[in-house]
Amino acid sequence: MRLSDDGKTLLKVDESDIIAGSCQIPAGVTTIESCAFAECANLQTITISEGVTTIGRGAFAKCSNLQKIALPDGIRSIGTFAFMECSSLETIILPAGMTTIDSMMFCSCSSLQRVTLPAEVTTIGIGAFAGCRSLETITLPAGLKTIDTAAFRNCTNLQSLMIPAGVESIDDSAFEGCKKLTWITIDSDDPKLGQIVALLPKGLINKIILKNSYTEVIWPQDLQLASTHSSPPSDKNYSFFQVDRQYASGAMVENEEKQEIEKPVIKY
């Protein structure tokens, strides 16, 4: 393991520094240099010590067996490509205080299923989560302003999303290739509702559902007829919602077992 002369910057880690899949970062380190752990195939878990404030560009890139990483709240900056192609990483909790998810930070983390973003995040950068094929849902913080180019491109299992009220910019390619993205929730009481809808790429407009205007669909046992539990909508393309169930639009609805039911009869 190589450190700077003052011991505050971890410059490079070798495979020999990794014992039983883990590596201990020395006390006093405040910065993990760019590519410090890059391509350490034996690294499986790591706890970043308190006092570290900066993780450099590509610091853990291509650590293909890294499954778990604990980040202290003192971290304020994580560079581009920091965890790119960490293909075994399943969960990440980002520390409070971070304001930007930098470009390509988790690009091609193909096993990533759960991400916790801090409330302070205002920008999700270019390709930040592109190619995270196992990601099914993500909670975007209320203060988010920008979803940049290809931010979630080819997240092929991403199914649901809620757009916060303060969003000001969504790139046309932000959700490109998200083949399973079924619905996008927007608060119907949001005074900026129209502006947020206008920001969405055209291909996502028909996936919008308003948070406070769900209509429950009640299925009888024979699954032959569905009836609405509240006032019927006038728009025949209305998106039906079974409480605590995923919605489907138009003539496609799912039952409790998530089995797709083709062309159900909808009773208004």
mmCIF file of N, CA and C in Angstrom, residues 194-267:
data_model
loop_
_atom_site.group_PDB
_atom_site.id
_atom_site.type_symbol
_atom_site.label_atom_id
_atom_site.label_comp_id
_atom_site.label_asym_id
_atom_site.label_seq_id
_atom_site.Cartn_x
_atom_site.Cartn_y
_atom_site.Cartn_z
ATOM 1 N N GLY A 194 -47.336 20.714 -14.740
ATOM 2 C CA GLY A 194 -47.226 20.865 -16.190
ATOM 3 C C GLY A 194 -45.792 21.009 -16.651
ATOM 4 N N GLN A 195 -44.994 21.734 -15.878
ATOM 5 C CA GLN A 195 -43.589 21.928 -16.242
ATOM 6 C C GLN A 195 -42.814 20.616 -16.170
ATOM 7 N N ILE A 196 -43.102 19.802 -15.146
ATOM 8 C CA ILE A 196 -42.406 18.525 -14.999
ATOM 9 C C ILE A 196 -42.773 17.586 -16.136
ATOM 10 N N VAL A 197 -44.053 17.529 -16.475
ATOM 11 C CA VAL A 197 -44.488 16.689 -17.595
ATOM 12 C C VAL A 197 -43.775 17.108 -18.870
ATOM 13 N N ALA A 198 -43.635 18.407 -19.074
ATOM 14 C CA ALA A 198 -42.977 18.917 -20.282
ATOM 15 C C ALA A 198 -41.504 18.522 -20.337
ATOM 16 N N LEU A 199 -40.889 18.278 -19.188
ATOM 17 C CA LEU A 199 -39.477 17.899 -19.153
ATOM 18 C C LEU A 199 -39.246 16.454 -19.572
ATOM 19 N N LEU A 200 -40.260 15.612 -19.407
ATOM 20 C CA LEU A 200 -40.078 14.187 -19.670
ATOM 21 C C LEU A 200 -39.900 13.911 -21.158
ATOM 22 N N PRO A 201 -39.024 12.963 -21.511
ATOM 23 C CA PRO A 201 -38.922 12.543 -22.913
ATOM 24 C C PRO A 201 -40.275 12.062 -23.419
ATOM 25 N N LYS A 202 -40.563 12.282 -24.693
ATOM 26 C CA LYS A 202 -41.883 11.985 -25.249
ATOM 27 C C LYS A 202 -42.317 10.544 -25.008
ATOM 28 N N GLY A 203 -41.379 9.618 -25.052
ATOM 29 C CA GLY A 203 -41.724 8.211 -24.884
ATOM 30 C C GLY A 203 -42.195 7.851 -23.489
ATOM 31 N N LEU A 204 -42.033 8.762 -22.530
ATOM 32 C CA LEU A 204 -42.425 8.473 -21.155
ATOM 33 C C LEU A 204 -43.721 9.160 -20.748
ATOM 34 N N ILE A 205 -44.234 10.031 -21.592
ATOM 35 C CA ILE A 205 -45.437 10.790 -21.232
ATOM 36 C C ILE A 205 -46.603 9.860 -20.905
ATOM 37 N N ASN A 206 -46.758 8.774 -21.674
ATOM 38 C CA ASN A 206 -47.902 7.882 -21.462
ATOM 39 C C ASN A 206 -47.724 6.971 -20.255
ATOM 40 N N LYS A 207 -46.630 7.108 -19.527
ATOM 41 C CA LYS A 207 -46.400 6.285 -18.343
ATOM 42 C C LYS A 207 -46.673 7.043 -17.043
ATOM 43 N N ILE A 208 -47.097 8.294 -17.168
ATOM 44 C CA ILE A 208 -47.315 9.127 -15.982
ATOM 45 C C ILE A 208 -48.560 8.677 -15.228
ATOM 46 N N ILE A 209 -48.449 8.646 -13.913
ATOM 47 C CA ILE A 209 -49.626 8.465 -13.071
ATOM 48 C C ILE A 209 -49.534 9.494 -11.949
ATOM 49 N N LEU A 210 -50.639 10.141 -11.637
ATOM 50 C CA LEU A 210 -50.637 11.191 -10.623
ATOM 51 C C LEU A 210 -50.761 10.575 -9.237
ATOM 52 N N LYS A 211 -49.881 10.997 -8.345
ATOM 53 C CA LYS A 211 -49.761 10.381 -7.029
ATOM 54 C C LYS A 211 -51.069 10.381 -6.253
ATOM 55 N N ASN A 212 -51.838 11.441 -6.345
ATOM 56 C CA ASN A 212 -53.038 11.565 -5.515
ATOM 57 C C ASN A 212 -54.334 11.276 -6.269
ATOM 58 N N SER A 213 -54.233 10.565 -7.406
ATOM 59 C CA SER A 213 -55.459 10.302 -8.161
ATOM 60 C C SER A 213 -55.565 8.845 -8.578
ATOM 61 N N TYR A 214 -55.065 7.935 -7.722
ATOM 62 C CA TYR A 214 -55.162 6.515 -8.023
ATOM 63 C C TYR A 214 -56.618 6.062 -7.999
ATOM 64 N N THR A 215 -56.954 5.143 -8.842
ATOM 65 C CA THR A 215 -58.258 4.494 -8.826
ATOM 66 C C THR A 215 -58.040 3.020 -8.548
ATOM 67 N N GLU A 216 -58.685 2.501 -7.538
ATOM 68 C CA GLU A 216 -58.502 1.102 -7.183
ATOM 69 C C GLU A 216 -59.265 0.214 -8.150
ATOM 70 N N VAL A 217 -58.661 -0.887 -8.529
ATOM 71 C CA VAL A 217 -59.325 -1.877 -9.373
ATOM 72 C C VAL A 217 -59.589 -3.107 -8.531
ATOM 73 N N ILE A 218 -60.830 -3.555 -8.474
ATOM 74 C CA ILE A 218 -61.193 -4.714 -7.665
ATOM 75 C C ILE A 218 -61.443 -5.893 -8.591
ATOM 76 N N TRP A 219 -60.699 -6.976 -8.363
ATOM 77 C CA TRP A 219 -60.837 -8.168 -9.202
ATOM 78 C C TRP A 219 -61.661 -9.221 -8.467
ATOM 79 N N PRO A 220 -62.721 -9.736 -9.078
ATOM 80 C CA PRO A 220 -63.414 -10.890 -8.500
ATOM 81 C C PRO A 220 -62.551 -12.133 -8.677
ATOM 82 N N GLN A 221 -62.922 -13.222 -8.016
ATOM 83 C CA GLN A 221 -62.096 -14.419 -8.054
ATOM 84 C C GLN A 221 -61.928 -14.976 -9.460
ATOM 85 N N ASP A 222 -62.966 -14.871 -10.271
ATOM 86 C CA ASP A 222 -62.866 -15.467 -11.611
ATOM 87 C C ASP A 222 -62.070 -14.595 -12.578
ATOM 88 N N LEU A 223 -61.690 -13.384 -12.119
ATOM 89 C CA LEU A 223 -60.863 -12.476 -12.923
ATOM 90 C C LEU A 223 -61.502 -12.118 -14.260
ATOM 91 N N GLN A 224 -62.831 -12.212 -14.328
ATOM 92 C CA GLN A 224 -63.508 -11.894 -15.575
ATOM 93 C C GLN A 224 -63.916 -10.428 -15.664
ATOM 94 N N LEU A 225 -64.053 -9.780 -14.522
ATOM 95 C CA LEU A 225 -64.578 -8.423 -14.530
ATOM 96 C C LEU A 225 -63.837 -7.566 -13.515
ATOM 97 N N ALA A 226 -63.549 -6.364 -13.889
ATOM 98 C CA ALA A 226 -62.929 -5.416 -12.962
ATOM 99 C C ALA A 226 -63.857 -4.224 -12.802
ATOM 100 N N SER A 227 -63.977 -3.707 -11.603
ATOM 101 C CA SER A 227 -64.798 -2.520 -11.398
ATOM 102 C C SER A 227 -64.001 -1.498 -10.613
ATOM 103 N N THR A 228 -64.283 -0.239 -10.850
ATOM 104 C CA THR A 228 -63.553 0.813 -10.146
ATOM 105 C C THR A 228 -64.191 1.046 -8.790
ATOM 106 N N HIS A 229 -63.352 1.351 -7.819
ATOM 107 C CA HIS A 229 -63.814 1.560 -6.455
ATOM 108 C C HIS A 229 -64.156 3.019 -6.198
ATOM 109 N N SER A 230 -63.721 3.893 -7.075
ATOM 110 C CA SER A 230 -64.019 5.316 -6.929
ATOM 111 C C SER A 230 -64.692 5.814 -8.198
ATOM 112 N N SER A 231 -64.902 7.115 -8.287
ATOM 113 C CA SER A 231 -65.608 7.661 -9.440
ATOM 114 C C SER A 231 -64.912 7.280 -10.741
ATOM 115 N N PRO A 232 -65.658 6.852 -11.749
ATOM 116 C CA PRO A 232 -65.039 6.419 -13.002
ATOM 117 C C PRO A 232 -64.444 7.587 -13.764
ATOM 118 N N PRO A 233 -63.318 7.386 -14.398
ATOM 119 C CA PRO A 233 -62.708 8.434 -15.211
ATOM 120 C C PRO A 233 -63.411 8.557 -16.549
ATOM 121 N N SER A 234 -63.317 9.716 -17.163
ATOM 122 C CA SER A 234 -63.905 9.896 -18.486
ATOM 123 C C SER A 234 -62.953 9.448 -19.580
ATOM 124 N N ASP A 235 -61.664 9.442 -19.277
ATOM 125 C CA ASP A 235 -60.657 9.049 -20.257
ATOM 126 C C ASP A 235 -60.504 7.539 -20.251
ATOM 127 N N LYS A 236 -60.787 6.904 -21.391
ATOM 128 C CA LYS A 236 -60.721 5.449 -21.469
ATOM 129 C C LYS A 236 -59.289 4.928 -21.390
ATOM 130 N N ASN A 237 -58.304 5.787 -21.505
ATOM 131 C CA ASN A 237 -56.913 5.364 -21.369
ATOM 132 C C ASN A 237 -56.397 5.578 -19.950
ATOM 133 N N TYR A 238 -57.325 5.782 -19.045
ATOM 134 C CA TYR A 238 -56.970 6.026 -17.651
ATOM 135 C C TYR A 238 -56.112 4.879 -17.112
ATOM 136 N N SER A 239 -55.194 5.201 -16.257
ATOM 137 C CA SER A 239 -54.323 4.191 -15.669
ATOM 138 C C SER A 239 -54.941 3.677 -14.373
ATOM 139 N N PHE A 240 -55.297 2.413 -14.328
ATOM 140 C CA PHE A 240 -55.908 1.834 -13.140
ATOM 141 C C PHE A 240 -54.851 1.415 -12.138
ATOM 142 N N PHE A 241 -55.234 1.391 -10.881
ATOM 143 C CA PHE A 241 -54.279 1.080 -9.828
ATOM 144 C C PHE A 241 -54.948 0.189 -8.809
ATOM 145 N N GLN A 242 -54.360 -0.966 -8.526
ATOM 146 C CA GLN A 242 -54.818 -1.776 -7.414
ATOM 147 C C GLN A 242 -53.922 -1.440 -6.241
ATOM 148 N N VAL A 243 -54.501 -1.111 -5.097
ATOM 149 C CA VAL A 243 -53.731 -0.614 -3.972
ATOM 150 C C VAL A 243 -52.561 -1.548 -3.666
ATOM 151 N N ASP A 244 -51.373 -0.968 -3.542
ATOM 152 C CA ASP A 244 -50.136 -1.705 -3.288
ATOM 153 C C ASP A 244 -49.761 -2.644 -4.422
ATOM 154 N N ARG A 245 -50.317 -2.415 -5.602
ATOM 155 C CA ARG A 245 -49.968 -3.234 -6.759
ATOM 156 C C ARG A 245 -49.458 -2.328 -7.865
ATOM 157 N N GLN A 246 -48.714 -2.899 -8.760
ATOM 158 C CA GLN A 246 -48.192 -2.115 -9.880
ATOM 159 C C GLN A 246 -49.321 -1.803 -10.856
ATOM 160 N N TYR A 247 -49.291 -0.614 -11.433
ATOM 161 C CA TYR A 247 -50.345 -0.226 -12.347
ATOM 162 C C TYR A 247 -50.043 -0.711 -13.750
ATOM 163 N N ALA A 248 -51.082 -0.807 -14.548
ATOM 164 C CA ALA A 248 -50.908 -1.059 -15.974
ATOM 165 C C ALA A 248 -51.916 -0.190 -16.694
ATOM 166 N N SER A 249 -51.574 0.268 -17.875
ATOM 167 C CA SER A 249 -52.401 1.243 -18.561
ATOM 168 C C SER A 249 -53.294 0.588 -19.599
ATOM 169 N N GLY A 250 -54.417 1.246 -19.884
ATOM 170 C CA GLY A 250 -55.273 0.800 -20.974
ATOM 171 C C GLY A 250 -55.867 -0.560 -20.708
ATOM 172 N N ALA A 251 -55.667 -1.484 -21.651
ATOM 173 C CA ALA A 251 -56.311 -2.787 -21.576
ATOM 174 C C ALA A 251 -55.419 -3.855 -20.958
ATOM 175 N N MET A 252 -54.326 -3.465 -20.334
ATOM 176 C CA MET A 252 -53.444 -4.451 -19.726
ATOM 177 C C MET A 252 -53.393 -4.204 -18.221
ATOM 178 N N VAL A 253 -53.770 -5.201 -17.431
ATOM 179 C CA VAL A 253 -53.781 -5.079 -15.984
ATOM 180 C C VAL A 253 -53.151 -6.335 -15.401
ATOM 181 N N GLU A 254 -52.555 -6.223 -14.214
ATOM 182 C CA GLU A 254 -51.975 -7.379 -13.548
ATOM 183 C C GLU A 254 -52.786 -7.712 -12.311
ATOM 184 N N ASN A 255 -52.882 -9.014 -11.985
ATOM 185 C CA ASN A 255 -53.566 -9.401 -10.766
ATOM 186 C C ASN A 255 -52.574 -9.457 -9.612
ATOM 187 N N GLU A 256 -53.010 -9.929 -8.448
ATOM 188 C CA GLU A 256 -52.154 -9.909 -7.270
ATOM 189 C C GLU A 256 -50.913 -10.767 -7.443
ATOM 190 N N GLU A 257 -51.003 -11.791 -8.273
ATOM 191 C CA GLU A 257 -49.854 -12.668 -8.496
ATOM 192 C C GLU A 257 -48.946 -12.128 -9.585
ATOM 193 N N LYS A 258 -49.194 -10.881 -9.997
ATOM 194 C CA LYS A 258 -48.392 -10.236 -11.036
ATOM 195 C C LYS A 258 -48.513 -10.952 -12.382
ATOM 196 N N GLN A 259 -49.608 -11.688 -12.572
ATOM 197 C CA GLN A 259 -49.832 -12.325 -13.859
ATOM 198 C C GLN A 259 -50.538 -11.333 -14.770
ATOM 199 N N GLU A 260 -50.044 -11.200 -15.968
ATOM 200 C CA GLU A 260 -50.632 -10.239 -16.888
ATOM 201 C C GLU A 260 -51.957 -10.787 -17.419
ATOM 202 N N ILE A 261 -52.973 -9.950 -17.403
ATOM 203 C CA ILE A 261 -54.295 -10.345 -17.875
ATOM 204 C C ILE A 261 -54.594 -9.554 -19.128
ATOM 205 N N GLU A 262 -54.811 -10.229 -20.219
ATOM 206 C CA GLU A 262 -55.011 -9.539 -21.480
ATOM 207 C C GLU A 262 -56.473 -9.134 -21.659
ATOM 208 N N LYS A 263 -56.651 -7.892 -22.092
ATOM 209 C CA LYS A 263 -57.950 -7.348 -22.464
ATOM 210 C C LYS A 263 -59.041 -7.626 -21.429
ATOM 211 N N PRO A 264 -58.870 -7.225 -20.184
ATOM 212 C CA PRO A 264 -59.939 -7.408 -19.211
ATOM 213 C C PRO A 264 -61.106 -6.478 -19.525
ATOM 214 N N VAL A 265 -62.278 -6.876 -19.091
ATOM 215 C CA VAL A 265 -63.445 -6.016 -19.259
ATOM 216 C C VAL A 265 -63.452 -5.020 -18.102
ATOM 217 N N ILE A 266 -63.436 -3.754 -18.428
ATOM 218 C CA ILE A 266 -63.427 -2.721 -17.394
ATOM 219 C C ILE A 266 -64.837 -2.166 -17.238
ATOM 220 N N LYS A 267 -65.359 -2.207 -16.054
ATOM 221 C CA LYS A 267 -66.701 -1.706 -15.779
ATOM 222 C C LYS A 267 -66.607 -0.284 -15.266
#
